[in-house]
Structures are given as structure tokens and as C-alpha cells.
Tab-separated table of C-alpha atoms in Angstrom:
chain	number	residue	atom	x	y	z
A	23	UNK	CA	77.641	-34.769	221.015
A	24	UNK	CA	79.108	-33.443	224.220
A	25	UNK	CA	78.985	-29.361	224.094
A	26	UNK	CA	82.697	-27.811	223.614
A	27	UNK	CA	84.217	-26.818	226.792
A	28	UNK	CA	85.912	-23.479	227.747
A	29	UNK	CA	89.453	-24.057	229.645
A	30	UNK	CA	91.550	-21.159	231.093
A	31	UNK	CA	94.376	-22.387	231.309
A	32	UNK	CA	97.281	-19.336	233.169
A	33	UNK	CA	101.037	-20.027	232.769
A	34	UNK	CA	99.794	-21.735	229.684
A	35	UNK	CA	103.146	-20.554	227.366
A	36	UNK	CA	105.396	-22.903	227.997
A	37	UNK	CA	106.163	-25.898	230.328
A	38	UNK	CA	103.214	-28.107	232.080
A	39	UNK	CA	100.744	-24.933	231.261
A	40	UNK	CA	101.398	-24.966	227.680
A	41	UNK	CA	101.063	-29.162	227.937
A	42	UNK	CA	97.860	-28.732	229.782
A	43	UNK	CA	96.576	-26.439	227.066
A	44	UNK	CA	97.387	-28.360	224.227
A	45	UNK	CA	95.909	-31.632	225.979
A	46	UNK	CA	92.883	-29.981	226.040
A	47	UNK	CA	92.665	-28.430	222.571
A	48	UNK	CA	93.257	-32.057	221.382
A	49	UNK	CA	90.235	-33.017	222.879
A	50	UNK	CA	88.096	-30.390	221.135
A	51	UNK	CA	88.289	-27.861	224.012
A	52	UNK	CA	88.838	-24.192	223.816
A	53	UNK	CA	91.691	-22.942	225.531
A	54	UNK	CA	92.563	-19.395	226.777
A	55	UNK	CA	95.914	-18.985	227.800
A	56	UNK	CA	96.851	-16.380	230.212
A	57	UNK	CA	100.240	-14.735	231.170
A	58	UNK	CA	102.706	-12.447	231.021
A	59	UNK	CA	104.734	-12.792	227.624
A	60	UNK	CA	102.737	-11.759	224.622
A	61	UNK	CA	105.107	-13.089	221.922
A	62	UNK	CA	105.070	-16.635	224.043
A	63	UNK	CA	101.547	-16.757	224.134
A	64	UNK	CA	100.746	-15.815	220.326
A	65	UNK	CA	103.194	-18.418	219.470
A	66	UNK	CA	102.055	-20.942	221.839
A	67	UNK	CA	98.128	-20.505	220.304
A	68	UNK	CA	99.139	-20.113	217.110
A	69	UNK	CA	101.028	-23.803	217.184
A	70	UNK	CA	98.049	-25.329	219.482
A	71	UNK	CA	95.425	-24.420	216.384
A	72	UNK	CA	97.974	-25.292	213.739
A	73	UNK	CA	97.919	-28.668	215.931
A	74	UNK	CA	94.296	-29.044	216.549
A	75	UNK	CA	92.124	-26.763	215.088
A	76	UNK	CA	91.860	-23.159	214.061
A	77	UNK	CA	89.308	-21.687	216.493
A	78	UNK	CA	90.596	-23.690	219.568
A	79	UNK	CA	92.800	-20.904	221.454
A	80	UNK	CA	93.001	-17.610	222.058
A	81	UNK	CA	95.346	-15.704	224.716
A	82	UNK	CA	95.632	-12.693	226.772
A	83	UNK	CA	98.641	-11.301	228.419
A	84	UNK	CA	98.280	-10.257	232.050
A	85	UNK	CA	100.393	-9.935	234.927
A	86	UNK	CA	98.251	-11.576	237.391
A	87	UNK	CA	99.148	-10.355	240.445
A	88	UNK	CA	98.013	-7.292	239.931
A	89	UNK	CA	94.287	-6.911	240.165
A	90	UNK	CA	93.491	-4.447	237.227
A	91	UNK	CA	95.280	-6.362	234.967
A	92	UNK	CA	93.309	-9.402	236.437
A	93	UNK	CA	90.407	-7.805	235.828
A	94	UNK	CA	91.343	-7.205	232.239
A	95	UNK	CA	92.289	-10.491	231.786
A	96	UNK	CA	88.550	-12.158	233.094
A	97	UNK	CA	86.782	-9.184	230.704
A	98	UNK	CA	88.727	-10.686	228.110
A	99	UNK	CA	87.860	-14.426	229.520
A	100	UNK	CA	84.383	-13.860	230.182
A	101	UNK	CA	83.368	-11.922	226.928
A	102	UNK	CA	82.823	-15.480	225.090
A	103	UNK	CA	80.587	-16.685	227.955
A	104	UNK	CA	81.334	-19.299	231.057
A	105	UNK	CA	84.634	-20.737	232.223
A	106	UNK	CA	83.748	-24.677	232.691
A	107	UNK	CA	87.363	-25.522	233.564
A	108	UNK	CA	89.838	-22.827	235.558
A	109	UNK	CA	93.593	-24.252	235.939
A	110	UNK	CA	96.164	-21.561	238.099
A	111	UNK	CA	99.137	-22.792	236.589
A	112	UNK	CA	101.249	-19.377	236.323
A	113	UNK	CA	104.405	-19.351	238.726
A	114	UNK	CA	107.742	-20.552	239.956
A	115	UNK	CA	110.237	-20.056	242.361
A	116	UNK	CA	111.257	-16.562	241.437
A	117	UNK	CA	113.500	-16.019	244.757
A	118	UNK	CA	116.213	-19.127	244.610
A	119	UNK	CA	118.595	-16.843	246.573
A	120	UNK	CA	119.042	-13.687	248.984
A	121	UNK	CA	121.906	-11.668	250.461
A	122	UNK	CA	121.529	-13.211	253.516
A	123	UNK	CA	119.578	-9.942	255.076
A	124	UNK	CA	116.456	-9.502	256.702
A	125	UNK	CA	115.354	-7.643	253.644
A	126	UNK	CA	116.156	-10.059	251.472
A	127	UNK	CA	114.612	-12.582	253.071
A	128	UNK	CA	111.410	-10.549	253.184
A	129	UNK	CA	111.492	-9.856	249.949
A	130	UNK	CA	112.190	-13.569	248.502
A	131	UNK	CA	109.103	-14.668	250.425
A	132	UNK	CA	106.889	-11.894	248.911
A	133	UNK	CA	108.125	-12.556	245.564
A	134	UNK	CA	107.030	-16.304	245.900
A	135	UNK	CA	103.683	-15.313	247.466
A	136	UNK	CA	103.136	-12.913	244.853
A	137	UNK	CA	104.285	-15.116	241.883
A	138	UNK	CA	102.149	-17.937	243.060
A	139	UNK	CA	99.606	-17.467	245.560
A	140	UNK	CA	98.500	-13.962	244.190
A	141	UNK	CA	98.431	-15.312	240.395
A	142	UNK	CA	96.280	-18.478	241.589
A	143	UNK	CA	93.726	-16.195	243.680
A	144	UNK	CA	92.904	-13.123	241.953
A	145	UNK	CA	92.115	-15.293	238.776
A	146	UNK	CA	90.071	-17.574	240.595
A	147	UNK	CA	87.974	-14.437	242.352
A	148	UNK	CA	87.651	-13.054	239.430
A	149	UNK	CA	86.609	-16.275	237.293
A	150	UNK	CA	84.579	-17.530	240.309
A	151	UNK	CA	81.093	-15.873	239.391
A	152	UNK	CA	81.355	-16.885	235.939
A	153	UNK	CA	82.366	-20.639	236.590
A	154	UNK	CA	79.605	-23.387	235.171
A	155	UNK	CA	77.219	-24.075	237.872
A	156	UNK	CA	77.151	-27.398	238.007
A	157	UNK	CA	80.258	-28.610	236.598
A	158	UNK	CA	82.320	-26.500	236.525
A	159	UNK	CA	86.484	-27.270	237.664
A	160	UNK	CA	88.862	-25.545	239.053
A	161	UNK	CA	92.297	-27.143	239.205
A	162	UNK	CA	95.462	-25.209	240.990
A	163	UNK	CA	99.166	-26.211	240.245
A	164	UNK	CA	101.432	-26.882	243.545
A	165	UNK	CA	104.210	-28.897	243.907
A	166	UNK	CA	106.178	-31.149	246.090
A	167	UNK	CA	107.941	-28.429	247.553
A	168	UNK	CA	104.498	-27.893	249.694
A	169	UNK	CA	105.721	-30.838	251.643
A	170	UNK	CA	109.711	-30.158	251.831
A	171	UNK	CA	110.316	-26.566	250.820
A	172	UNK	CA	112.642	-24.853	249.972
A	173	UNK	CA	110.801	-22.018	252.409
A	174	UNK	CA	109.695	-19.227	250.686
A	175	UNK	CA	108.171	-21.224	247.378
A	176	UNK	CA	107.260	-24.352	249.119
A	177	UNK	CA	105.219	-22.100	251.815
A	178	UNK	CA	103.800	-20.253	248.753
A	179	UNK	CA	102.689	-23.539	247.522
A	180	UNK	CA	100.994	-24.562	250.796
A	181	UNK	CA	99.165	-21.355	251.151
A	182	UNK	CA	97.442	-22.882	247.756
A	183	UNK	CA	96.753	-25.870	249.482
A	184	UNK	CA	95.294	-24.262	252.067
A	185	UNK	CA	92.842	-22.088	249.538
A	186	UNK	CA	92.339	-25.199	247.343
A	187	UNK	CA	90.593	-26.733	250.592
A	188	UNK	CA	88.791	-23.321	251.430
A	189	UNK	CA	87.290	-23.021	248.024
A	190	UNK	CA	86.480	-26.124	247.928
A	191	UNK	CA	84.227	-25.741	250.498
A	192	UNK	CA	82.846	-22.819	249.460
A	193	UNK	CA	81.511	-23.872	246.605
A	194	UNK	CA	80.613	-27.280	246.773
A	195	UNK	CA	77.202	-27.078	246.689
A	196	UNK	CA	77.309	-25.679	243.532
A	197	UNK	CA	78.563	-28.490	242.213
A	198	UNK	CA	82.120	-27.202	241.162
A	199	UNK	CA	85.043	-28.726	242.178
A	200	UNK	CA	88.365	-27.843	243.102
A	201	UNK	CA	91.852	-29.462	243.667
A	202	UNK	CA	95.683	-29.262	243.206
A	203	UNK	CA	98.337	-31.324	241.686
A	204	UNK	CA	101.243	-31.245	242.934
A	205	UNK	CA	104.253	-32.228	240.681
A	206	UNK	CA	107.615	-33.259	241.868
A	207	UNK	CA	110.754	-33.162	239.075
A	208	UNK	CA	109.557	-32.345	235.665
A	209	UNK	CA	112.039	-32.342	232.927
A	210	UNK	CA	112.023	-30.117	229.899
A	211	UNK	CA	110.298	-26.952	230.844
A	212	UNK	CA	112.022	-23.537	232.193
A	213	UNK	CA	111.397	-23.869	235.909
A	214	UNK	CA	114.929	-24.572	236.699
A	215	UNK	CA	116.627	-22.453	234.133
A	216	UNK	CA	120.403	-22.426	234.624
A	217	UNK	CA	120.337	-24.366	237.519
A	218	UNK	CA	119.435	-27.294	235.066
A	219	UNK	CA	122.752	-28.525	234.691
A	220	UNK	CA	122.950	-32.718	233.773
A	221	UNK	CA	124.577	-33.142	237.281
A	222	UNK	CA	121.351	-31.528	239.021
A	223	UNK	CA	119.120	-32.972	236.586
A	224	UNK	CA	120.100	-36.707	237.603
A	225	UNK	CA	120.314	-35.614	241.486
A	226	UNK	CA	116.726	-34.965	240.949
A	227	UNK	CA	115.348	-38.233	239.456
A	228	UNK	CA	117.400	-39.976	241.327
A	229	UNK	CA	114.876	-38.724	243.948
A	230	UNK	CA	112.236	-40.725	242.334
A	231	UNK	CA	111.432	-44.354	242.666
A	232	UNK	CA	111.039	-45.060	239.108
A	233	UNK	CA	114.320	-43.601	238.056
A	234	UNK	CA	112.906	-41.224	235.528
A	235	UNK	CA	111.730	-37.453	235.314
A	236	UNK	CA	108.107	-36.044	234.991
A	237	UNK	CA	107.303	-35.259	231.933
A	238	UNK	CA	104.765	-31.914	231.272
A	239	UNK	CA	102.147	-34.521	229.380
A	240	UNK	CA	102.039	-36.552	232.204
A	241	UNK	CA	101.245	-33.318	234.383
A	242	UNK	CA	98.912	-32.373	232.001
A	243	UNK	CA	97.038	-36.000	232.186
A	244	UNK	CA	96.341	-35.478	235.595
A	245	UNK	CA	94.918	-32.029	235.585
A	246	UNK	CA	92.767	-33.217	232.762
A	247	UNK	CA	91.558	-36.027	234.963
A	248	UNK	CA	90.520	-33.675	237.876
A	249	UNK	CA	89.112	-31.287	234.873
A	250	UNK	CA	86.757	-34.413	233.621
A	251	UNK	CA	83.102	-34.492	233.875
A	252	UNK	CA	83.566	-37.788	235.560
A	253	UNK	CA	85.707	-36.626	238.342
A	254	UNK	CA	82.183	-34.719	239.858
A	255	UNK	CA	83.262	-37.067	243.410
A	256	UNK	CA	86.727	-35.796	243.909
A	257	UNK	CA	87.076	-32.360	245.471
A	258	UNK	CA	89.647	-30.827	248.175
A	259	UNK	CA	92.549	-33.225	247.254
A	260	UNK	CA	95.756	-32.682	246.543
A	261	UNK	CA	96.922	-35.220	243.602
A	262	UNK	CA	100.834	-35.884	243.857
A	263	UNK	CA	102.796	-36.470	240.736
A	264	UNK	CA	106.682	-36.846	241.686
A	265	UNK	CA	107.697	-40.627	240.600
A	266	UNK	CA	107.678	-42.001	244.729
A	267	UNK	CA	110.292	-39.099	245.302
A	268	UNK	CA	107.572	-37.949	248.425
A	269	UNK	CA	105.495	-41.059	249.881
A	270	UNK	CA	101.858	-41.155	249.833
A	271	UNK	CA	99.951	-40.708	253.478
């Protein structure tokens, strides 16, 4: 019998992090989810083990862009022994508008950097030394917005890329892996919040070539695929999920 795995999983309250969790708790994995919302987080490990186990989650809220709370958070992590898989799910576009200033411009981009370059980094530093060597996986979330913006989250997004191929490199030889997926339009999660209306909804997967939304278990599929001992060949890629709505190349 295989050994039981140990997934961090950030972001992993609601939405595709909560998905990914779950996916992997169903499986036999144990999850740790990470992020900012106690309440969320209890709830969201209390329903995975009602689910799939007792024994198969824990949590630990963190605000992880900020590196002592980081550093609390891998204590936490690390005090049950090594991370096999790592997935950087925590973020969003947390600037959708400005006041048309220079200052509010600066500060949108920061935000988005913050939000989701910062959150994906710092946990990954942190995690690195304690990653399983070989094996281990380390999975970031992007999005389609890398390719097409909007600015300030889809440059966030391709600074991930860009450490996603970096750390990839870097620790190759020690036979971890590392990759992104990149999701276009996924319905029923709070990413959008208001701006979810039904009008913007179907603008959205009418984008897609398939005429239908992402769903987070779908997301979650493919991070468990890059997270799978069987996926030791594929490192440095970004895997698109988004229905057709951006072309392969």
C-alpha cells in the first residue's frame, strides 16, 4: 500500500482551493489548508473529514504575504513531517478598479503582486527545504489572464509563470517538480463576487469553445494530475484549463 501523502493546499477555503483539497482527501491524502479566514477554514476541514475521513485535514490561518505569519504557517506545516505535494492557490484580483491616479494605479498593481505573487513565494521558500526529495510537487495556480490581462492581476499571474520556470530549474535535480495551471472562467466560486451577474456570467463562457464554464473539480483534476507520482516527466509547464477561450501554442 502506497504511503499517505501530505498536501498543502493555500486558498484551500473555498473555490478551486477548497476543490483541490477535497480531491485529495478523497484519495486518502492529508490536506492542510492554509489562509486567511479561520471560521472558513474550520468549516471547510471539518466538512472534508466528515466527507472522507476524520484525520484527513487540518488548517492554519495565515496571511501569507507577510513573512512571520508565513513562517508560522510552515512551523505549523512542517511539525507533522515533509510536504510531498505544495499547491499556491491563495489569491485573486483584489484591485478590479482605481481612481484613475497615479497612486491608484500603483497601488492596484501592488495589491495584485502582493495577493498573488507574494502568497505563492513566501510559502514555497518556506516549504522548499522540507519538500520530499525525490518526489515531491509543487503546483502554482495562474490563470488565463497571464496571457490577456487585465494588467495589474494578469502581470501578477505572469510573474508566477516566470518563478514556476525558475524553480523549476532549481530544483530539478532533486527530483521535484513544479508547474502552473492556469484556469480560464470557472463558475461557482467567489472570484468574481458582485461582478457575477447572469449577463457577465454568459459573456464569459461564451468565450469558450465548448459553450460551458469551468467547473472547480475540473481545476482540481488537473492539479491532481501534475501532483501524481506519475507525472515525475512533466516540469516547467504551464497547463491551460479555459474551454478553447485562449488557443494552445
Amino acid at each position: 500500500m502506497a504511503q499517505q501523502r501530505r498536501v498543502v493546499v493555500s486558498g484551500g477555503g473555498t473555490g478551486i482551493g477548497r476543490a483541490t483539497a477535497a480531491a485529495f482527501a478523497a484519495d486518502g491524502e492529508h490536506v492542510t489548508l492554509i489562509g486567511r479566514r479561520e471560521d472558513v477554514l474550520r468549516t471547510a476541514a471539518q466538512e472534508i473529514e466528515d466527507t472522507c475521513g476524520k484525520g484527513l485535514a487540518d488548517h492554519f490561518a495565515a496571511d501569507l504575504s507577510d513573512p512571520a505569519q508565513v513562517r508560522a504557517a510552515a512551523a505549523h506545516i512542517t511539525a507533522g513531517g515533509p510536504v510531498d505535494v505544495l499547491v499556491t492557490n491563495a489569491g485573486g484580483n483584489v484591485a478590479a478598479g482605481h481612481d484613475g491616479t497615479l497612486e491608484g494605479i500603483a497601488d492596484g498593481y501592488l495589491r495584485n503582486f502582493h495577493a498573488n505573487v507574494l502568497t505563492a513565494v513566501l510559502l514555497t521558500e518556506a516549504l522548499l527545504p522540507h519538500i520530499s526529495r525525490p518526489g515531491g510537487r509543487i503546483v502554482h495556480m495562474s490563470s488565463i489572464a497571464a496571457l490577456r490581462g487585465p494588467g495589474s492581476y494578469g502581470g501578477a499571474k505572469a510573474a508566477v509563470h516566470a518563478y514556476t520556470f525558475e524553480l523549476a530549474q532549481r530544483v530539478g535535480a532533486d527530483g521535484i517538480t513544479v508547474n502552473a495551471v492556469a484556469p480560464g472562467f470557472v463558475g461557482g466560486t467567489e472570484f468574481f463576487g458582485d461582478r457575477a451577474t447572469p449577463e457577465f456570467v454568459a459573456s464569459r463562457v461564451a468565450q469558450s469553445l465548448t459553450g460551458q464554464p469551468g467547473h472547480p473539480a475540473e481545476i482540481a483534476a488537473a492539479v491532481q494530475y501534475l501532483a501524481a507520482p506519475a507525472a515525475a516527466y512533466t516540469t516547467a509547464q504551464i497547463l491551460h484549463v479555459n474551454g478553447g477561450a485562449a488557443l494552445g501554442r
